[in-house]
């Protein structure tokens, strides 16, 4: 099951997914209020999503409930507002956005990036405290300094 808050405008990408994986369903869904049966997934993957949510703690609790016993959750969290991610934005992303007519990329980030890695890390460790949590860092493996990485990837096994 692939979900997004708004799937309109994603048709091309969704068709590519459907072409490769015939058993994939696509559904509009709010990650903070999923209408999904408890303990129904072996694997949940969330990429760069928590940072945008008004209530990431609620979403994490919902996701834990959706995972089966022994199931896994993989959660990608950007290291915002870390030094490396801010430098990357200034050198690459902001320039690309300006070419597409977006003059104030920093304002968009300020509005859309509602929680920092520091906050989300605490939520994850609290909600999944009875589970197995493995944290990987990218692009510098095993360097747990959010100022010097772009993302933390949490792989959680629900016990």
Coordinates of C-alpha atoms in Angstrom, one line a residue:
X1 CA 0.0 0.0 0.0
X2 CA 1.5 3.3 -1.1
X3 CA 0.0 6.4 0.6
X4 CA 0.2 10.1 0.3
X5 CA -1.9 13.0 1.7
X6 CA -2.8 14.1 -1.9
X7 CA -2.2 11.7 -4.8
X8 CA -3.4 14.1 -7.5
X9 CA -0.5 15.2 -9.5
X10 CA 1.5 12.0 -8.7
X11 CA -0.1 9.9 -11.5
X12 CA 3.1 9.4 -13.6
X13 CA 5.1 8.1 -10.6
X14 CA 2.2 6.0 -9.4
X15 CA 1.7 4.4 -12.8
X16 CA 5.4 3.5 -12.8
X17 CA 4.9 1.8 -9.4
X18 CA 1.8 0.0 -10.6
X19 CA 3.7 -1.2 -13.8
X20 CA 6.5 -2.7 -11.7
X21 CA 4.5 -4.0 -8.8
X22 CA 1.0 -5.2 -9.8
X23 CA 0.0 -5.9 -6.2
X24 CA 0.6 -2.3 -5.0
X25 CA -2.5 -0.3 -4.0
X26 CA -2.4 3.5 -3.8
X27 CA -4.5 5.4 -1.3
X28 CA -4.8 9.0 -0.1
X29 CA -4.2 9.0 3.7
X30 CA -3.2 11.3 6.5
X31 CA -0.2 9.8 8.3
X32 CA -1.4 11.3 11.6
X33 CA -4.9 9.8 11.2
X34 CA -4.6 6.6 9.2
X35 CA -7.7 4.5 8.8
X36 CA -5.8 1.2 9.0
X37 CA -6.4 -1.9 11.0
X38 CA -4.0 -2.4 13.9
X39 CA -1.1 -4.9 13.5
X40 CA -1.7 -5.2 9.7
X41 CA 1.8 -4.4 8.3
X42 CA 5.1 -6.3 8.2
X43 CA 6.9 -3.2 7.0
X44 CA 6.2 0.5 7.1
X45 CA 8.5 3.0 5.3
X46 CA 8.3 6.8 5.9
X47 CA 10.7 9.0 3.9
X48 CA 11.1 12.6 4.9
X49 CA 7.6 12.8 6.3
X50 CA 7.8 13.3 10.1
X51 CA 9.4 16.7 9.7
X52 CA 6.3 18.1 7.9
X53 CA 3.6 16.8 10.3
X54 CA 1.7 19.0 12.9
X55 CA 1.7 16.1 15.3
X56 CA 4.5 13.7 14.6
X57 CA 4.2 12.0 18.0
X58 CA 0.6 11.0 17.2
X59 CA 1.7 9.6 13.8
X60 CA 4.5 7.6 15.4
X61 CA 2.1 6.1 17.8
X62 CA -0.3 5.2 15.0
X63 CA 2.5 3.7 12.9
X64 CA 3.6 1.5 15.9
X65 CA 0.0 0.3 16.3
X66 CA -0.2 -0.5 12.5
X67 CA 3.0 -2.7 12.6
X68 CA 2.7 -6.4 13.3
X69 CA 4.6 -8.0 16.2
X70 CA 8.1 -8.6 14.7
X71 CA 7.3 -6.1 11.9
X72 CA 9.7 -3.3 11.0
X73 CA 9.4 0.4 10.5
X74 CA 12.0 2.4 8.5
X75 CA 11.9 6.1 9.1
X76 CA 14.1 8.6 7.2
X77 CA 14.5 11.9 9.0
X78 CA 16.5 14.8 7.5
X79 CA 19.1 16.3 9.8
X80 CA 17.3 19.7 9.7
X81 CA 18.5 22.3 10.8
X82 CA 22.0 20.7 10.8
X83 CA 25.0 22.5 9.2
X84 CA 25.5 20.1 6.3
X85 CA 21.9 20.2 5.3
X86 CA 21.8 24.0 5.4
X87 CA 25.0 24.2 3.3
X88 CA 23.6 21.7 0.8
X89 CA 20.4 23.7 0.5
X90 CA 22.3 26.9 -0.1
X91 CA 24.6 25.4 -2.7
X92 CA 22.2 23.2 -4.6
X93 CA 18.5 23.2 -3.7
X94 CA 17.9 27.0 -3.3
X95 CA 19.5 27.6 -6.7
X96 CA 17.3 25.0 -8.4
X97 CA 14.2 26.4 -6.7
X98 CA 15.1 30.0 -7.9
X99 CA 15.3 28.7 -11.5
X100 CA 11.7 27.4 -11.1
X101 CA 10.5 30.7 -9.7
X102 CA 10.7 30.1 -6.0
X103 CA 12.5 33.1 -4.5
X104 CA 12.2 32.4 -0.8
X105 CA 13.0 28.8 -0.3
X106 CA 14.1 29.4 3.3
X107 CA 10.6 30.7 4.1
X108 CA 9.0 27.6 2.6
X109 CA 11.3 25.4 4.7
X110 CA 10.5 27.4 7.8
X111 CA 6.8 26.9 7.2
X112 CA 7.0 23.2 6.1
X113 CA 9.7 21.8 8.4
X114 CA 7.9 21.9 11.7
X115 CA 10.1 19.6 13.8
X116 CA 13.8 19.2 14.0
X117 CA 15.8 16.0 14.0
X118 CA 16.5 16.6 17.7
X119 CA 12.8 16.7 18.6
X120 CA 11.9 13.7 16.3
X121 CA 14.7 11.6 17.7
X122 CA 13.3 12.0 21.2
X123 CA 9.8 11.1 20.0
X124 CA 11.0 8.0 18.2
X125 CA 13.1 6.8 21.2
X126 CA 10.3 7.3 23.6
X127 CA 7.5 5.7 21.5
X128 CA 9.6 2.7 20.5
X129 CA 11.4 2.3 23.8
X130 CA 10.3 -1.3 24.2
X131 CA 11.4 -2.1 20.6
X132 CA 14.7 -2.6 18.9
X133 CA 16.0 0.7 17.3
X134 CA 18.9 0.8 14.9
X135 CA 20.1 4.2 13.7
X136 CA 22.1 4.7 10.5
X137 CA 23.5 8.0 9.4
X138 CA 24.0 9.3 5.9
X139 CA 26.3 10.2 4.2
X140 CA 28.8 9.5 7.0
X141 CA 28.1 6.1 8.5
X142 CA 28.4 5.7 12.3
X143 CA 29.0 9.4 12.8
X144 CA 26.1 10.4 15.1
X145 CA 26.5 14.1 14.7
X146 CA 23.4 15.7 13.0
X147 CA 25.4 18.8 12.0
X148 CA 27.6 16.7 9.8
X149 CA 25.1 14.4 8.2
X150 CA 22.1 14.8 5.9
X151 CA 19.8 12.2 7.4
X152 CA 19.2 9.6 10.2
X153 CA 17.5 6.4 9.2
X154 CA 15.8 4.6 12.0
X155 CA 15.1 0.9 11.5
X156 CA 12.8 -0.3 14.2
X157 CA 11.7 -3.9 14.9
X158 CA 8.5 -4.0 16.9
X159 CA 9.0 -6.5 19.8

